[in-house]
PDB file of C-alpha atoms in Angstrom:
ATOM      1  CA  UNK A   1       0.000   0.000   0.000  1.00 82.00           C
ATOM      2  CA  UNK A   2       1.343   3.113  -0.814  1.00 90.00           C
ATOM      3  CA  UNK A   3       2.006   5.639   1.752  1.00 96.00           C
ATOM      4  CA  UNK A   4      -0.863   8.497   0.386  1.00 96.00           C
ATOM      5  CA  UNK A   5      -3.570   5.176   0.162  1.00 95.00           C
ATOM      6  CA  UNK A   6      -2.624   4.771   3.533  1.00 97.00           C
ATOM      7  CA  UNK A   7      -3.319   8.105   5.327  1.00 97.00           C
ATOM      8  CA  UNK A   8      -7.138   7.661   3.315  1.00 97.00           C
ATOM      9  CA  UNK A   9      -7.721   4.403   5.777  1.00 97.00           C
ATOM     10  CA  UNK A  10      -6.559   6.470   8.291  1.00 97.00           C
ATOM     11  CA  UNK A  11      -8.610   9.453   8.165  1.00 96.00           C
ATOM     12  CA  UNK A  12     -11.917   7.186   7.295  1.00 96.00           C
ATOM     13  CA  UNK A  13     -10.833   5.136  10.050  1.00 96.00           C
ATOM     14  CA  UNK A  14     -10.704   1.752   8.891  1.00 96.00           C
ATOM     15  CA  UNK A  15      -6.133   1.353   9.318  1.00 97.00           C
ATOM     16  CA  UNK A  16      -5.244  -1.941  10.720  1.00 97.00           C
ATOM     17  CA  UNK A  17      -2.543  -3.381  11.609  1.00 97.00           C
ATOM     18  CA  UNK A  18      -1.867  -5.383   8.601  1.00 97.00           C
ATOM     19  CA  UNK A  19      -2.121  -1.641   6.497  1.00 97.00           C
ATOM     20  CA  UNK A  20       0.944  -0.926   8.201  1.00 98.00           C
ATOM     21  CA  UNK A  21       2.805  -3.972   7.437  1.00 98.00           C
ATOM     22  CA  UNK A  22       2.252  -3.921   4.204  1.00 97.00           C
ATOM     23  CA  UNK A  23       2.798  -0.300   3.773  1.00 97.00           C
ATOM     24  CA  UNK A  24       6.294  -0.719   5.726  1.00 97.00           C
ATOM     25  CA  UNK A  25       6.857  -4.083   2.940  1.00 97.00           C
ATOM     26  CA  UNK A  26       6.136  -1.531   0.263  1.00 95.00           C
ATOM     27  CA  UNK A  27       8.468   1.308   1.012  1.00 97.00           C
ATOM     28  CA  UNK A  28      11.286  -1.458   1.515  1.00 97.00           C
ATOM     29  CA  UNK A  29      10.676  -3.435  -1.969  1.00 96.00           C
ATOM     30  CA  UNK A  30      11.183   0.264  -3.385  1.00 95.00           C
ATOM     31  CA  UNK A  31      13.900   1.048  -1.653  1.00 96.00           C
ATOM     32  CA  UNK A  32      12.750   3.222   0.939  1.00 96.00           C
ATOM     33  CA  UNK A  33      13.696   2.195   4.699  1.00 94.00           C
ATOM     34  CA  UNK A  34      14.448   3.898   8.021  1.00 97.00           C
ATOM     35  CA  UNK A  35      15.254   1.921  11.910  1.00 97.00           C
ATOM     36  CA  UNK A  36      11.276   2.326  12.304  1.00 98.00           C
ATOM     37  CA  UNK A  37       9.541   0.619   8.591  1.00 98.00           C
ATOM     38  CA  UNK A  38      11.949  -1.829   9.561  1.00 97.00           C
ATOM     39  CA  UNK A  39      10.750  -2.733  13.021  1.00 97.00           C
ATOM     40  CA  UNK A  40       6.773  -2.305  11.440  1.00 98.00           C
ATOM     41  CA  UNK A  41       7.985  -4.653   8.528  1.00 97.00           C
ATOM     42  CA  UNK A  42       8.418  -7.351  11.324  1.00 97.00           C
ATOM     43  CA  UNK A  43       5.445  -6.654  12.949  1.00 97.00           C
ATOM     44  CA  UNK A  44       2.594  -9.682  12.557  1.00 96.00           C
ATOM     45  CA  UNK A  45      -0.735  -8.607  11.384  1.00 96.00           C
ATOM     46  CA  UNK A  46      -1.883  -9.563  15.006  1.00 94.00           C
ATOM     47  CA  UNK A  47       0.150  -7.007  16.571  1.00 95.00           C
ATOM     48  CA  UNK A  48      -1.707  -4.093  18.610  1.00 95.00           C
ATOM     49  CA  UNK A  49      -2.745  -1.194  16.139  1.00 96.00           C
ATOM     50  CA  UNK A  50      -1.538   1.229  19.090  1.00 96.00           C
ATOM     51  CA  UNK A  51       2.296  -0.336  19.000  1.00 96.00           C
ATOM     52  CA  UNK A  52       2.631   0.023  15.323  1.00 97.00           C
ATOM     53  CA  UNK A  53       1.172   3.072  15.008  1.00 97.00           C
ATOM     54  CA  UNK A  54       4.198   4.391  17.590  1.00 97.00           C
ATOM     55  CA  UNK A  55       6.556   3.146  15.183  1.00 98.00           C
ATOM     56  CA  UNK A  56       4.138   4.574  12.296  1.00 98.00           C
ATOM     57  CA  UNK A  57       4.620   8.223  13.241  1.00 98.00           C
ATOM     58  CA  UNK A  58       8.343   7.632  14.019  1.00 98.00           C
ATOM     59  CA  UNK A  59       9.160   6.579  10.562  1.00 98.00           C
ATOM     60  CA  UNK A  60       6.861   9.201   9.614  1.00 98.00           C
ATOM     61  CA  UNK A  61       9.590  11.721  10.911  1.00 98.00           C
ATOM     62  CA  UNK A  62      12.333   9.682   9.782  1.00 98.00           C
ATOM     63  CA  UNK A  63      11.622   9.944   6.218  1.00 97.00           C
ATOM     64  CA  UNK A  64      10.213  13.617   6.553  1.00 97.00           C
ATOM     65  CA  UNK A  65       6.968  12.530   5.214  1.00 96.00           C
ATOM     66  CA  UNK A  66       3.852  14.851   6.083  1.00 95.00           C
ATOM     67  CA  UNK A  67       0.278  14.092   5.706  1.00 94.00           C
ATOM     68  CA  UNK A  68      -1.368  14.500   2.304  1.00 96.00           C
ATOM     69  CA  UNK A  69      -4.223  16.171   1.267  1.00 97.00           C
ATOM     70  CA  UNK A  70      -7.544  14.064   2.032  1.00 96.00           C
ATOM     71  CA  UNK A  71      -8.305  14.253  -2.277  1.00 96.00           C
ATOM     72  CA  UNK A  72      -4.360  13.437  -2.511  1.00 96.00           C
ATOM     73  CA  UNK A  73      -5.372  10.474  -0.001  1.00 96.00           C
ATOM     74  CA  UNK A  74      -8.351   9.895  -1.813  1.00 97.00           C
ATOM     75  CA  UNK A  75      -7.018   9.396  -5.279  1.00 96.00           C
ATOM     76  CA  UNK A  76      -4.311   7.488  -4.169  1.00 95.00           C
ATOM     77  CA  UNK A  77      -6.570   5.050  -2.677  1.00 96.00           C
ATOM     78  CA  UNK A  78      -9.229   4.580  -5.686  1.00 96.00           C
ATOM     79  CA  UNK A  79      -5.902   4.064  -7.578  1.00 94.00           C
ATOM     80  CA  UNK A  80      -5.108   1.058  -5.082  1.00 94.00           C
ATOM     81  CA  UNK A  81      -8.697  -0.305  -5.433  1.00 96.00           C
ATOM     82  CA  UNK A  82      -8.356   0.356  -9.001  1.00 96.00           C
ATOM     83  CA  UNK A  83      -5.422  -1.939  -9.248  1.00 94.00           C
ATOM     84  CA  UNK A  84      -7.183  -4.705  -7.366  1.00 95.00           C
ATOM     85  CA  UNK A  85     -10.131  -4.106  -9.857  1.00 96.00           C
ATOM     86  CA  UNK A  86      -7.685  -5.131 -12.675  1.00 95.00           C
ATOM     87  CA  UNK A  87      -6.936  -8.126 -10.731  1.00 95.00           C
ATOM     88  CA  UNK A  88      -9.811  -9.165 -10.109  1.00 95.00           C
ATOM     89  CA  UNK A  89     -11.451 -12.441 -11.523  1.00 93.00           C
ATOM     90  CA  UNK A  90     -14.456 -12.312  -9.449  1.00 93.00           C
ATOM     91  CA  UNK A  91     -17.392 -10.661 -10.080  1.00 92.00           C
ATOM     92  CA  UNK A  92     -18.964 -10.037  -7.457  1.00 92.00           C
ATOM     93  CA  UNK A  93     -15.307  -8.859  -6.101  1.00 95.00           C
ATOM     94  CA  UNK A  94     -15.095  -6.166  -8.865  1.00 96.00           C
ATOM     95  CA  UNK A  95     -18.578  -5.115  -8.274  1.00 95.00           C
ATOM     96  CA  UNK A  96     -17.740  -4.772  -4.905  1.00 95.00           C
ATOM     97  CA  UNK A  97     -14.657  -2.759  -5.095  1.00 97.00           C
ATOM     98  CA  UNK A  98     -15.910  -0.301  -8.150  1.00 96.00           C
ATOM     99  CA  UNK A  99     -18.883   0.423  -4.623  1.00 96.00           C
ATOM    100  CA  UNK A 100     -16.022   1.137  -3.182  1.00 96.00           C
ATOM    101  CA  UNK A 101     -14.654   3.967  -5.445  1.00 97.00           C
ATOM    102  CA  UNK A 102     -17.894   4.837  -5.880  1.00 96.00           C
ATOM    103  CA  UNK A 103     -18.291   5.768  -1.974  1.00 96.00           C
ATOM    104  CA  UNK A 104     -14.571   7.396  -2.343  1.00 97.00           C
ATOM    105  CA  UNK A 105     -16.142   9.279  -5.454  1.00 96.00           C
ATOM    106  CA  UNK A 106     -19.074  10.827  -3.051  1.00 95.00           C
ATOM    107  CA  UNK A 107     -16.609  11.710  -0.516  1.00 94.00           C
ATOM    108  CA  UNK A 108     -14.799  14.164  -3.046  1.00 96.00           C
ATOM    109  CA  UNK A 109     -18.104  15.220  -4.285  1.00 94.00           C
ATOM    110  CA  UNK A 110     -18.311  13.806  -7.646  1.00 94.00           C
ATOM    111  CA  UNK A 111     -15.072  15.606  -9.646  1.00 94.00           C
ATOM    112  CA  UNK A 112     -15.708  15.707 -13.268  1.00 93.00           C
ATOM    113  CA  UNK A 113     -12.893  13.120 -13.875  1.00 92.00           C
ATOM    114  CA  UNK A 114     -14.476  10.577 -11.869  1.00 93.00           C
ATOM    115  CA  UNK A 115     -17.858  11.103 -12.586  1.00 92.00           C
ATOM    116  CA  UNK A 116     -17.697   7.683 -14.459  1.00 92.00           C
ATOM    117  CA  UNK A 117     -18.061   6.110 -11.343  1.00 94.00           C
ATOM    118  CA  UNK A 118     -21.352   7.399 -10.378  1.00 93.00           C
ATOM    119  CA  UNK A 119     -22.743   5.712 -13.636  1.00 91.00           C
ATOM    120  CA  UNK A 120     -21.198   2.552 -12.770  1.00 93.00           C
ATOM    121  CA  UNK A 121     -22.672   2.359  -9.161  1.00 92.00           C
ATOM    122  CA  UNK A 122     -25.891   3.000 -11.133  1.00 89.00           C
ATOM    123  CA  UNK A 123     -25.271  -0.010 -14.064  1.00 89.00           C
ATOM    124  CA  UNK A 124     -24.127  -2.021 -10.615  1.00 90.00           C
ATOM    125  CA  UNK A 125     -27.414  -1.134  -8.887  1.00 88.00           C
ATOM    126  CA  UNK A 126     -29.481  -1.995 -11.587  1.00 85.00           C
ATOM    127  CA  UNK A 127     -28.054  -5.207 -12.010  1.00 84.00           C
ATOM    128  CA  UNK A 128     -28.331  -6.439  -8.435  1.00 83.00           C
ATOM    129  CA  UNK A 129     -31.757  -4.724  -7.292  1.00 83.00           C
ATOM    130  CA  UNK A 130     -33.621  -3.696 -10.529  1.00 75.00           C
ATOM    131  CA  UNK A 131     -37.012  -5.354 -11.061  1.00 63.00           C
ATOM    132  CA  UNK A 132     -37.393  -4.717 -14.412  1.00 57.00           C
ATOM    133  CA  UNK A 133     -35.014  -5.983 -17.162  1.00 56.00           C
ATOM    134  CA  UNK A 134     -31.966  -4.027 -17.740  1.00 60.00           C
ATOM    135  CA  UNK A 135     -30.288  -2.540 -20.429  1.00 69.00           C
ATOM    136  CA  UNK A 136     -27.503  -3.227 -18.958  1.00 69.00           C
ATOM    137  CA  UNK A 137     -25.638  -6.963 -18.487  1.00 81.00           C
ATOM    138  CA  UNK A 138     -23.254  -8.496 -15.902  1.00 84.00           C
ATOM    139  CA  UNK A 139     -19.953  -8.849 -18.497  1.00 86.00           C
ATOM    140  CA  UNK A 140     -20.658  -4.906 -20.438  1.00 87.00           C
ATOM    141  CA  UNK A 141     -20.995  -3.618 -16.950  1.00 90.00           C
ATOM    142  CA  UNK A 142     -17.771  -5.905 -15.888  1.00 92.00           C
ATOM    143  CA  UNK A 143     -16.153  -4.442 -18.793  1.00 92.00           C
ATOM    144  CA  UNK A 144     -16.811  -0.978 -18.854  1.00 92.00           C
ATOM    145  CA  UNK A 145     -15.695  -1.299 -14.881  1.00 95.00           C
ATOM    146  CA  UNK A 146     -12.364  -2.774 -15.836  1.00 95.00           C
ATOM    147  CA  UNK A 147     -11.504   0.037 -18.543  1.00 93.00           C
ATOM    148  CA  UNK A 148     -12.005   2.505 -15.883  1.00 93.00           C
ATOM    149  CA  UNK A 149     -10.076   1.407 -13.391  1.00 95.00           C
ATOM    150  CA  UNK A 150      -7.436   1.239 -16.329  1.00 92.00           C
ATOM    151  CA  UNK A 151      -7.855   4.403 -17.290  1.00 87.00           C
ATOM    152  CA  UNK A 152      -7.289   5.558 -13.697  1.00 83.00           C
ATOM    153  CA  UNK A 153      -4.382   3.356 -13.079  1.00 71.00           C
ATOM    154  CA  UNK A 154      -2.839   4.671 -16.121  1.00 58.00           C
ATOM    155  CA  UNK A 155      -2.944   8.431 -14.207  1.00 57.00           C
TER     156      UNK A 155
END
């Protein structure tokens, strides 16, 4: 996870432990390490949130990094989810993680760049909870949601 994705969990709230641990796994596959990453990077995904957060801020200072903007956060993690959409070979996983841009999408009040997403949730919607027949079908909608998260990867 990169370091911008992170700071999104953490303002929403939803960090664990295993966000830092992969974070601190991150930063050292690219390179990037300091006495504190390290000690998170040995950390189990059991450990207590409060310990590694300790070392969290510490590293923090180490490599002089300072909190983001919340859309800077926000991008960064609909480009993470985005990634995992690419992945993806599941359908109801992609459908589940394009909600989750979606959501991301509301938070930053629908930007004109994004604004894709919005129709998506509504092709997704449709699909699962519409009574009458659709327009719409599961592998177009699975499509168009791949070639978005593409497109935003690609930023």
């Amino acid at each position: 996870m990169q370091t911008n994705a992170l700071f999104y969990k953490i303002h929403k709230r939803t960090v664990s432990t295993e966000d830092y641990v992969n974070w601190s796994h991150n930063l050292i596959e690219n390179d990037v390490s300091s006495p504190s990453v390290d000690i998170i990077s040995s950390f189990s995904f059991g450990e207590n949130i409060f310990e590694v957060e300790v070392y969290f801020n510490r590293a923090l200072n180490e490599l002089e990094i300072h909190k983001p903007t919340f859309e800077m956060c926000a991008r960064a993690y609909i480009g993470d989810l985005a990634n995992k959409i690419i992945q993806a070979n599941n359908d109801s996983v992609t459908f589940d993680l394009a909600d989750m841009i979606f959501r991301i999408v509301s938070d930053l009040h629908y930007p004109d760049d994004l604004i894709w997403w919005y129709e998506i949730s509504e092709m997704i919607d449709e699909l699962r909870y519409g009574d009458i027949p659709t327009e719409f079908n599961i592998d177009g909608v699975i499509s168009r949601i791949k070639n978005e998260a593409n497109n935003f990867s690609d930023k």
